[in-house]
């Protein structure tokens, strides 16, 4: 019997078609096994894929699996946003809970038409050594004088890991010329699957704002337009450094990414805190545009 998937091409963390981070949403994915999911993501790479499945337990509304061209991923923020933009077309809900390999993630609808994705705060790992920093900078085409002294380079994340690298100017961000094969080879030695250089500043209202880029050649992504995962890590990291204002037990900032690859996008980050100032959740929020819809018939 032929099998059919409903497939949607979505641009996440943007309000403009062709902006932000592309993702492919596949509904009715229970007809596929993991090998077939990986095959689709590898053969039809119009962005990371998210496959929606019936919930396996009563504490979630659906199960999800994420795939890049090379491997299954534990969680993908922009693909989660894309999925819920699609689901809301069929049934708008104030809250949905999805289950993936990292646990339960709550996704709330926002008044602006976007969604807020709440997850456990990402872990902060080790600071890298001076020798490691020199190697990373050389592979990005940067010098040590372009590193922001307020932000010691640090690895963050658990199932997915990124090196958070603060730079002192957007000029430094723009001049990066990554040596991708060598960065991919360095990733397992460094313990970071990707590299997230960012610039810290202020927006027009006086709040904290960042601009970033991300390179993940080790997982098949040369440059990611807008990363939800890395921005959540960045929120916890900047809060620990005392670089975010705290209001009503939350610390947040607005981020942009993707300008250098012609897919500019925007993301809001909020770190929820307990009474002692310890992070209890990391929330990323934004909007998405459903660019196309279709059906994919499988043998």
C-alpha atoms as a printed R data frame, in Angstrom:
    type eleno elety resid chain resno      x      y      z
1   ATOM     1    CA   UNK     A     1  0.000  0.000  0.000
2   ATOM     2    CA   UNK     A     2  1.328  3.496 -0.832
3   ATOM     3    CA   UNK     A     3  2.063  5.668  2.164
4   ATOM     4    CA   UNK     A     4  1.560  9.418  2.271
5   ATOM     5    CA   UNK     A     5  3.166 12.121  4.379
6   ATOM     6    CA   UNK     A     6  1.883 15.663  4.690
7   ATOM     7    CA   UNK     A     7  5.011 17.791  4.295
8   ATOM     8    CA   UNK     A     8  5.449 21.504  4.978
9   ATOM     9    CA   UNK     A     9  8.375 23.789  4.212
10  ATOM    10    CA   UNK     A    10  8.626 26.411  6.978
11  ATOM    11    CA   UNK     A    11 10.896 29.389  7.619
12  ATOM    12    CA   UNK     A    12 11.390 29.728 11.391
13  ATOM    13    CA   UNK     A    13 12.368 32.723 13.509
14  ATOM    14    CA   UNK     A    14 11.189 35.150 10.855
15  ATOM    15    CA   UNK     A    15  8.068 36.879  9.547
16  ATOM    16    CA   UNK     A    16  9.346 36.924  5.955
17  ATOM    17    CA   UNK     A    17  9.356 34.046  3.523
18  ATOM    18    CA   UNK     A    18 12.957 33.151  2.716
19  ATOM    19    CA   UNK     A    19 14.238 34.509  6.015
20  ATOM    20    CA   UNK     A    20 15.192 32.743  9.216
21  ATOM    21    CA   UNK     A    21 15.979 29.047  9.413
22  ATOM    22    CA   UNK     A    22 14.285 26.583  7.025
23  ATOM    23    CA   UNK     A    23 12.789 23.371  8.349
24  ATOM    24    CA   UNK     A    24 10.693 20.571  6.921
25  ATOM    25    CA   UNK     A    25  7.713 19.376  8.950
26  ATOM    26    CA   UNK     A    26  6.349 15.878  8.288
27  ATOM    27    CA   UNK     A    27  3.002 14.917  9.766
28  ATOM    28    CA   UNK     A    28  1.607 11.355  9.885
29  ATOM    29    CA   UNK     A    29  5.169 10.100 10.397
30  ATOM    30    CA   UNK     A    30  4.170  6.885 12.180
31  ATOM    31    CA   UNK     A    31  4.274  5.213  8.750
32  ATOM    32    CA   UNK     A    32  8.083  5.611  8.727
33  ATOM    33    CA   UNK     A    33 10.892  3.890 10.544
34  ATOM    34    CA   UNK     A    34 14.077  5.695 11.645
35  ATOM    35    CA   UNK     A    35 16.012  4.630  8.566
36  ATOM    36    CA   UNK     A    36 13.378  6.080  6.274
37  ATOM    37    CA   UNK     A    37 13.322  9.323  8.257
38  ATOM    38    CA   UNK     A    38 17.084  9.640  7.925
39  ATOM    39    CA   UNK     A    39 16.845  8.828  4.232
40  ATOM    40    CA   UNK     A    40 14.393 11.661  3.619
41  ATOM    41    CA   UNK     A    41 16.452 14.153  5.607
42  ATOM    42    CA   UNK     A    42 19.591 13.163  3.699
43  ATOM    43    CA   UNK     A    43 18.030 13.125  0.233
44  ATOM    44    CA   UNK     A    44 15.749 16.156  0.496
45  ATOM    45    CA   UNK     A    45 17.751 18.650  2.530
46  ATOM    46    CA   UNK     A    46 15.651 21.812  2.553
47  ATOM    47    CA   UNK     A    47 16.415 22.259  6.246
48  ATOM    48    CA   UNK     A    48 16.394 19.959  9.258
49  ATOM    49    CA   UNK     A    49 13.386 17.631  9.371
50  ATOM    50    CA   UNK     A    50 10.972 17.148 12.250
51  ATOM    51    CA   UNK     A    51  8.674 14.119 12.197
52  ATOM    52    CA   UNK     A    52  5.452 14.278 14.240
53  ATOM    53    CA   UNK     A    53  4.222 11.033 15.814
54  ATOM    54    CA   UNK     A    54  1.305 10.073 18.044
55  ATOM    55    CA   UNK     A    55  2.037 10.535 21.720
56  ATOM    56    CA   UNK     A    56  3.511  7.497 23.447
57  ATOM    57    CA   UNK     A    57  2.254  8.580 26.900
58  ATOM    58    CA   UNK     A    58 -0.507 10.660 28.443
59  ATOM    59    CA   UNK     A    59  1.773 13.488 29.619
60  ATOM    60    CA   UNK     A    60  2.462 14.756 26.091
61  ATOM    61    CA   UNK     A    61  0.338 15.703 23.078
62  ATOM    62    CA   UNK     A    62  2.740 14.266 20.506
63  ATOM    63    CA   UNK     A    63  6.148 12.678 20.065
64  ATOM    64    CA   UNK     A    64  8.805 14.137 17.775
65  ATOM    65    CA   UNK     A    65 12.046 13.087 16.111
66  ATOM    66    CA   UNK     A    66 14.581 15.406 14.463
67  ATOM    67    CA   UNK     A    67 17.021 14.631 11.647
68  ATOM    68    CA   UNK     A    68 19.819 16.556  9.946
69  ATOM    69    CA   UNK     A    69 21.342 15.284  6.672
70  ATOM    70    CA   UNK     A    70 23.865 13.213  8.626
71  ATOM    71    CA   UNK     A    71 22.216 12.040 11.836
72  ATOM    72    CA   UNK     A    72 19.292 12.086 14.204
73  ATOM    73    CA   UNK     A    73 19.408 15.055 16.583
74  ATOM    74    CA   UNK     A    74 18.107 15.169 20.165
75  ATOM    75    CA   UNK     A    75 16.311 18.522 19.821
76  ATOM    76    CA   UNK     A    76 16.061 21.267 17.203
77  ATOM    77    CA   UNK     A    77 14.591 24.606 18.287
78  ATOM    78    CA   UNK     A    78 13.750 26.075 14.893
79  ATOM    79    CA   UNK     A    79 12.165 22.827 13.716
80  ATOM    80    CA   UNK     A    80 10.035 22.762 16.878
81  ATOM    81    CA   UNK     A    81  8.845 26.293 16.123
82  ATOM    82    CA   UNK     A    82  8.108 25.250 12.535
83  ATOM    83    CA   UNK     A    83  6.125 22.209 13.664
84  ATOM    84    CA   UNK     A    84  3.859 24.211 15.952
85  ATOM    85    CA   UNK     A    85  3.279 26.864 13.311
86  ATOM    86    CA   UNK     A    86  1.943 24.030 11.137
87  ATOM    87    CA   UNK     A    87 -0.093 22.355 13.887
88  ATOM    88    CA   UNK     A    88 -1.770 25.651 14.772
89  ATOM    89    CA   UNK     A    89 -3.134 25.822 11.226
90  ATOM    90    CA   UNK     A    90 -5.224 22.753 11.930
91  ATOM    91    CA   UNK     A    91 -6.035 23.407 15.595
92  ATOM    92    CA   UNK     A    92 -4.908 26.455 17.546
93  ATOM    93    CA   UNK     A    93 -4.125 25.659 21.180
94  ATOM    94    CA   UNK     A    94 -2.642 27.793 23.938
95  ATOM    95    CA   UNK     A    95 -0.254 24.973 24.913
96  ATOM    96    CA   UNK     A    96  1.097 21.775 23.451
97  ATOM    97    CA   UNK     A    97  3.581 19.418 25.064
98  ATOM    98    CA   UNK     A    98  5.921 17.411 22.858
99  ATOM    99    CA   UNK     A    99  8.090 14.478 23.847
100 ATOM   100    CA   UNK     A   100 11.514 13.896 22.335
101 ATOM   101    CA   UNK     A   101 14.734 12.253 23.368
102 ATOM   102    CA   UNK     A   102 15.560 15.203 25.671
103 ATOM   103    CA   UNK     A   103 12.218 14.933 27.510
104 ATOM   104    CA   UNK     A   104  9.070 17.058 27.531
105 ATOM   105    CA   UNK     A   105  9.124 20.484 25.873
106 ATOM   106    CA   UNK     A   106  6.229 22.922 26.341
107 ATOM   107    CA   UNK     A   107  5.214 25.153 23.430
108 ATOM   108    CA   UNK     A   108  2.860 28.069 24.113
109 ATOM   109    CA   UNK     A   109  1.041 30.260 21.600
110 ATOM   110    CA   UNK     A   110  1.744 33.984 21.833
111 ATOM   111    CA   UNK     A   111 -0.475 36.957 21.114
112 ATOM   112    CA   UNK     A   112  1.785 38.069 18.251
113 ATOM   113    CA   UNK     A   113  1.151 34.822 16.357
114 ATOM   114    CA   UNK     A   114  4.419 33.275 17.424
115 ATOM   115    CA   UNK     A   115  5.326 30.557 19.914
116 ATOM   116    CA   UNK     A   116  7.400 30.254 23.066
117 ATOM   117    CA   UNK     A   117  9.335 27.025 23.594
118 ATOM   118    CA   UNK     A   118 10.194 26.170 27.194
119 ATOM   119    CA   UNK     A   119 12.742 23.540 28.155
120 ATOM   120    CA   UNK     A   120 15.058 22.681 31.003
121 ATOM   121    CA   UNK     A   121 17.975 25.113 31.190
122 ATOM   122    CA   UNK     A   122 20.959 23.861 29.177
123 ATOM   123    CA   UNK     A   123 24.007 22.846 31.153
124 ATOM   124    CA   UNK     A   124 27.152 24.945 31.108
125 ATOM   125    CA   UNK     A   125 30.328 22.949 30.637
126 ATOM   126    CA   UNK     A   126 33.994 23.752 30.848
127 ATOM   127    CA   UNK     A   127 35.976 26.807 29.843
128 ATOM   128    CA   UNK     A   128 38.342 26.026 26.981
129 ATOM   129    CA   UNK     A   129 42.094 26.378 27.359
130 ATOM   130    CA   UNK     A   130 44.212 29.124 25.810
131 ATOM   131    CA   UNK     A   131 45.718 26.617 23.372
132 ATOM   132    CA   UNK     A   132 42.246 25.481 22.313
133 ATOM   133    CA   UNK     A   133 41.120 29.085 21.916
134 ATOM   134    CA   UNK     A   134 44.069 29.884 19.667
135 ATOM   135    CA   UNK     A   135 43.214 26.903 17.473
136 ATOM   136    CA   UNK     A   136 39.541 27.852 17.220
137 ATOM   137    CA   UNK     A   137 40.347 31.478 16.406
138 ATOM   138    CA   UNK     A   138 42.800 30.441 13.701
139 ATOM   139    CA   UNK     A   139 40.186 28.181 12.101
140 ATOM   140    CA   UNK     A   140 37.669 31.061 12.120
141 ATOM   141    CA   UNK     A   141 40.162 33.571 10.715
142 ATOM   142    CA   UNK     A   142 40.144 35.702 13.872
143 ATOM   143    CA   UNK     A   143 42.708 37.108 16.276
144 ATOM   144    CA   UNK     A   144 42.764 37.043 20.064
145 ATOM   145    CA   UNK     A   145 42.190 40.816 20.172
146 ATOM   146    CA   UNK     A   146 38.698 40.241 18.719
147 ATOM   147    CA   UNK     A   147 37.496 38.201 21.714
148 ATOM   148    CA   UNK     A   148 35.179 39.932 24.210
149 ATOM   149    CA   UNK     A   149 37.038 39.835 27.540
150 ATOM   150    CA   UNK     A   150 33.713 39.827 29.433
151 ATOM   151    CA   UNK     A   151 32.800 36.422 28.014
152 ATOM   152    CA   UNK     A   152 35.284 33.590 28.647
153 ATOM   153    CA   UNK     A   153 34.803 31.043 25.813
154 ATOM   154    CA   UNK     A   154 32.827 28.124 27.207
155 ATOM   155    CA   UNK     A   155 31.250 24.894 26.043
156 ATOM   156    CA   UNK     A   156 27.535 24.538 26.774
157 ATOM   157    CA   UNK     A   157 24.845 21.925 26.276
158 ATOM   158    CA   UNK     A   158 24.352 18.246 26.961
159 ATOM   159    CA   UNK     A   159 23.109 16.041 24.128
160 ATOM   160    CA   UNK     A   160 24.044 18.850 21.730
161 ATOM   161    CA   UNK     A   161 27.093 20.960 22.555
162 ATOM   162    CA   UNK     A   162 28.268 24.351 21.310
163 ATOM   163    CA   UNK     A   163 31.276 26.556 21.982
164 ATOM   164    CA   UNK     A   164 30.031 30.018 22.989
165 ATOM   165    CA   UNK     A   165 32.552 32.579 21.763
166 ATOM   166    CA   UNK     A   166 31.983 36.260 22.531
167 ATOM   167    CA   UNK     A   167 33.452 38.728 20.044
168 ATOM   168    CA   UNK     A   168 34.004 42.437 20.509
169 ATOM   169    CA   UNK     A   169 32.359 43.771 17.321
170 ATOM   170    CA   UNK     A   170 30.048 42.980 14.429
171 ATOM   171    CA   UNK     A   171 33.044 43.640 12.161
172 ATOM   172    CA   UNK     A   172 34.755 40.636 13.745
173 ATOM   173    CA   UNK     A   173 31.595 38.570 13.313
174 ATOM   174    CA   UNK     A   174 31.385 39.546  9.649
175 ATOM   175    CA   UNK     A   175 35.025 38.769  8.858
176 ATOM   176    CA   UNK     A   176 34.841 35.123  9.945
177 ATOM   177    CA   UNK     A   177 35.987 32.745  7.194
178 ATOM   178    CA   UNK     A   178 35.589 29.267  8.704
179 ATOM   179    CA   UNK     A   179 37.886 26.408  7.740
180 ATOM   180    CA   UNK     A   180 35.047 23.938  7.890
181 ATOM   181    CA   UNK     A   181 36.804 20.552  7.487
182 ATOM   182    CA   UNK     A   182 39.283 21.451 10.216
183 ATOM   183    CA   UNK     A   183 36.525 22.748 12.511
184 ATOM   184    CA   UNK     A   184 34.666 19.454 12.003
185 ATOM   185    CA   UNK     A   185 37.801 17.493 12.896
186 ATOM   186    CA   UNK     A   186 38.341 19.638 15.994
187 ATOM   187    CA   UNK     A   187 34.800 19.117 17.317
188 ATOM   188    CA   UNK     A   188 35.294 15.658 18.893
189 ATOM   189    CA   UNK     A   189 38.585 16.728 20.477
190 ATOM   190    CA   UNK     A   190 37.078 19.924 21.838
191 ATOM   191    CA   UNK     A   191 33.785 18.345 22.912
192 ATOM   192    CA   UNK     A   192 31.693 20.892 20.991
193 ATOM   193    CA   UNK     A   193 29.617 19.854 18.000
194 ATOM   194    CA   UNK     A   194 29.341 23.463 16.835
195 ATOM   195    CA   UNK     A   195 30.775 26.963 17.213
196 ATOM   196    CA   UNK     A   196 28.575 29.925 18.189
197 ATOM   197    CA   UNK     A   197 30.385 33.267 17.956
198 ATOM   198    CA   UNK     A   198 28.266 36.213 19.116
199 ATOM   199    CA   UNK     A   199 28.436 39.943 19.780
200 ATOM   200    CA   UNK     A   200 26.824 41.415 22.878
201 ATOM   201    CA   UNK     A   201 25.232 44.869 22.781
202 ATOM   202    CA   UNK     A   202 22.016 46.774 23.429
203 ATOM   203    CA   UNK     A   203 18.828 47.302 21.442
204 ATOM   204    CA   UNK     A   204 17.037 50.602 20.826
205 ATOM   205    CA   UNK     A   205 15.097 50.320 24.094
206 ATOM   206    CA   UNK     A   206 18.209 49.767 26.188
207 ATOM   207    CA   UNK     A   207 17.740 46.024 26.585
208 ATOM   208    CA   UNK     A   208 20.414 43.451 25.866
209 ATOM   209    CA   UNK     A   209 20.730 42.360 22.235
210 ATOM   210    CA   UNK     A   210 23.048 39.951 20.453
211 ATOM   211    CA   UNK     A   211 24.010 39.065 16.917
212 ATOM   212    CA   UNK     A   212 25.455 35.634 16.239
213 ATOM   213    CA   UNK     A   213 26.594 33.089 13.683
214 ATOM   214    CA   UNK     A   214 26.860 29.318 14.025
215 ATOM   215    CA   UNK     A   215 29.010 26.720 12.303
216 ATOM   216    CA   UNK     A   216 28.328 22.986 12.777
217 ATOM   217    CA   UNK     A   217 30.211 21.131 10.028
218 ATOM   218    CA   UNK     A   218 30.605 18.077 12.280
219 ATOM   219    CA   UNK     A   219 26.844 17.431 11.990
220 ATOM   220    CA   UNK     A   220 26.525 18.473  8.350
221 ATOM   221    CA   UNK     A   221 25.592 22.143  8.808
222 ATOM   222    CA   UNK     A   222 28.206 24.532  7.462
223 ATOM   223    CA   UNK     A   223 26.439 27.646  8.764
224 ATOM   224    CA   UNK     A   224 23.090 27.581 10.539
225 ATOM   225    CA   UNK     A   225 20.910 30.662  9.893
226 ATOM   226    CA   UNK     A   226 19.162 30.905 13.294
227 ATOM   227    CA   UNK     A   227 19.739 28.456 16.154
228 ATOM   228    CA   UNK     A   228 17.191 28.113 18.931
229 ATOM   229    CA   UNK     A   229 19.322 25.623 20.882
230 ATOM   230    CA   UNK     A   230 22.410 27.822 20.953
231 ATOM   231    CA   UNK     A   231 20.441 30.912 21.967
232 ATOM   232    CA   UNK     A   232 18.997 29.038 24.943
233 ATOM   233    CA   UNK     A   233 22.551 28.088 25.950
234 ATOM   234    CA   UNK     A   234 23.630 31.688 25.481
235 ATOM   235    CA   UNK     A   235 20.862 32.927 27.784
236 ATOM   236    CA   UNK     A   236 21.964 30.705 30.670
237 ATOM   237    CA   UNK     A   237 25.617 31.615 30.025
238 ATOM   238    CA   UNK     A   238 25.032 35.389 29.941
239 ATOM   239    CA   UNK     A   239 22.904 35.186 33.084
240 ATOM   240    CA   UNK     A   240 25.660 33.356 34.955
241 ATOM   241    CA   UNK     A   241 28.088 36.084 33.897
242 ATOM   242    CA   UNK     A   242 25.737 38.741 35.280
243 ATOM   243    CA   UNK     A   243 25.323 40.363 31.867
244 ATOM   244    CA   UNK     A   244 21.522 40.209 31.684
245 ATOM   245    CA   UNK     A   245 19.099 42.398 33.670
246 ATOM   246    CA   UNK     A   246 16.774 40.454 35.974
247 ATOM   247    CA   UNK     A   247 13.121 41.518 36.125
248 ATOM   248    CA   UNK     A   248 10.406 39.530 37.923
249 ATOM   249    CA   UNK     A   249 12.590 36.436 38.318
250 ATOM   250    CA   UNK     A   250 13.544 36.306 34.647
251 ATOM   251    CA   UNK     A   251 16.527 37.400 32.569
252 ATOM   252    CA   UNK     A   252 16.235 37.893 28.840
253 ATOM   253    CA   UNK     A   253 17.570 39.343 25.619
254 ATOM   254    CA   UNK     A   254 16.758 39.616 21.903
255 ATOM   255    CA   UNK     A   255 18.977 37.906 19.361
256 ATOM   256    CA   UNK     A   256 19.498 38.136 15.609
257 ATOM   257    CA   UNK     A   257 21.270 35.706 13.322
258 ATOM   258    CA   UNK     A   258 21.465 34.785  9.648
259 ATOM   259    CA   UNK     A   259 22.316 38.135  8.079
260 ATOM   260    CA   UNK     A   260 25.604 36.884  6.631
261 ATOM   261    CA   UNK     A   261 23.894 34.009  4.777
262 ATOM   262    CA   UNK     A   262 20.994 36.093  3.468
263 ATOM   263    CA   UNK     A   263 18.419 34.608  5.860
264 ATOM   264    CA   UNK     A   264 18.096 37.148  8.691
265 ATOM   265    CA   UNK     A   265 16.010 36.051 11.648
266 ATOM   266    CA   UNK     A   266 15.077 37.123 15.156
267 ATOM   267    CA   UNK     A   267 14.638 35.261 18.427
268 ATOM   268    CA   UNK     A   268 13.690 36.245 21.963
269 ATOM   269    CA   UNK     A   269 15.246 34.430 24.911
270 ATOM   270    CA   UNK     A   270 14.031 34.355 28.511
271 ATOM   271    CA   UNK     A   271 15.694 32.486 31.362
272 ATOM   272    CA   UNK     A   272 13.279 31.811 34.207
273 ATOM   273    CA   UNK     A   273 14.807 31.937 37.679
274 ATOM   274    CA   UNK     A   274 13.943 30.685 41.149
275 ATOM   275    CA   UNK     A   275 14.074 32.858 44.255
276 ATOM   276    CA   UNK     A   276 17.816 32.240 44.572
277 ATOM   277    CA   UNK     A   277 18.458 33.325 40.979
278 ATOM   278    CA   UNK     A   278 19.090 29.811 39.674
279 ATOM   279    CA   UNK     A   279 17.732 29.035 36.165
280 ATOM   280    CA   UNK     A   280 14.665 26.800 36.161
281 ATOM   281    CA   UNK     A   281 13.792 27.005 32.450
282 ATOM   282    CA   UNK     A   282 15.099 28.473 29.218
283 ATOM   283    CA   UNK     A   283 12.485 29.832 26.806
284 ATOM   284    CA   UNK     A   284 13.067 30.738 23.174
285 ATOM   285    CA   UNK     A   285 10.366 32.516 21.199
286 ATOM   286    CA   UNK     A   286  9.714 33.673 17.671
287 ATOM   287    CA   UNK     A   287  7.469 33.501 14.664
288 ATOM   288    CA   UNK     A   288  7.418 31.323 11.564
289 ATOM   289    CA   UNK     A   289  6.153 31.406  7.983
290 ATOM   290    CA   UNK     A   290  4.717 28.300  6.309
291 ATOM   291    CA   UNK     A   291  6.210 28.647  2.833
292 ATOM   292    CA   UNK     A   292  4.713 25.616  1.079
293 ATOM   293    CA   UNK     A   293  2.605 22.522  1.659
294 ATOM   294    CA   UNK     A   294  2.376 19.214 -0.128
295 ATOM   295    CA   UNK     A   295  2.128 15.461  0.030
296 ATOM   296    CA   UNK     A   296  4.943 12.987 -0.309
297 ATOM   297    CA   UNK     A   297  3.979  9.533 -1.545
298 ATOM   298    CA   UNK     A   298  6.219  6.688 -0.434
299 ATOM   299    CA   UNK     A   299  6.415  3.145 -1.696
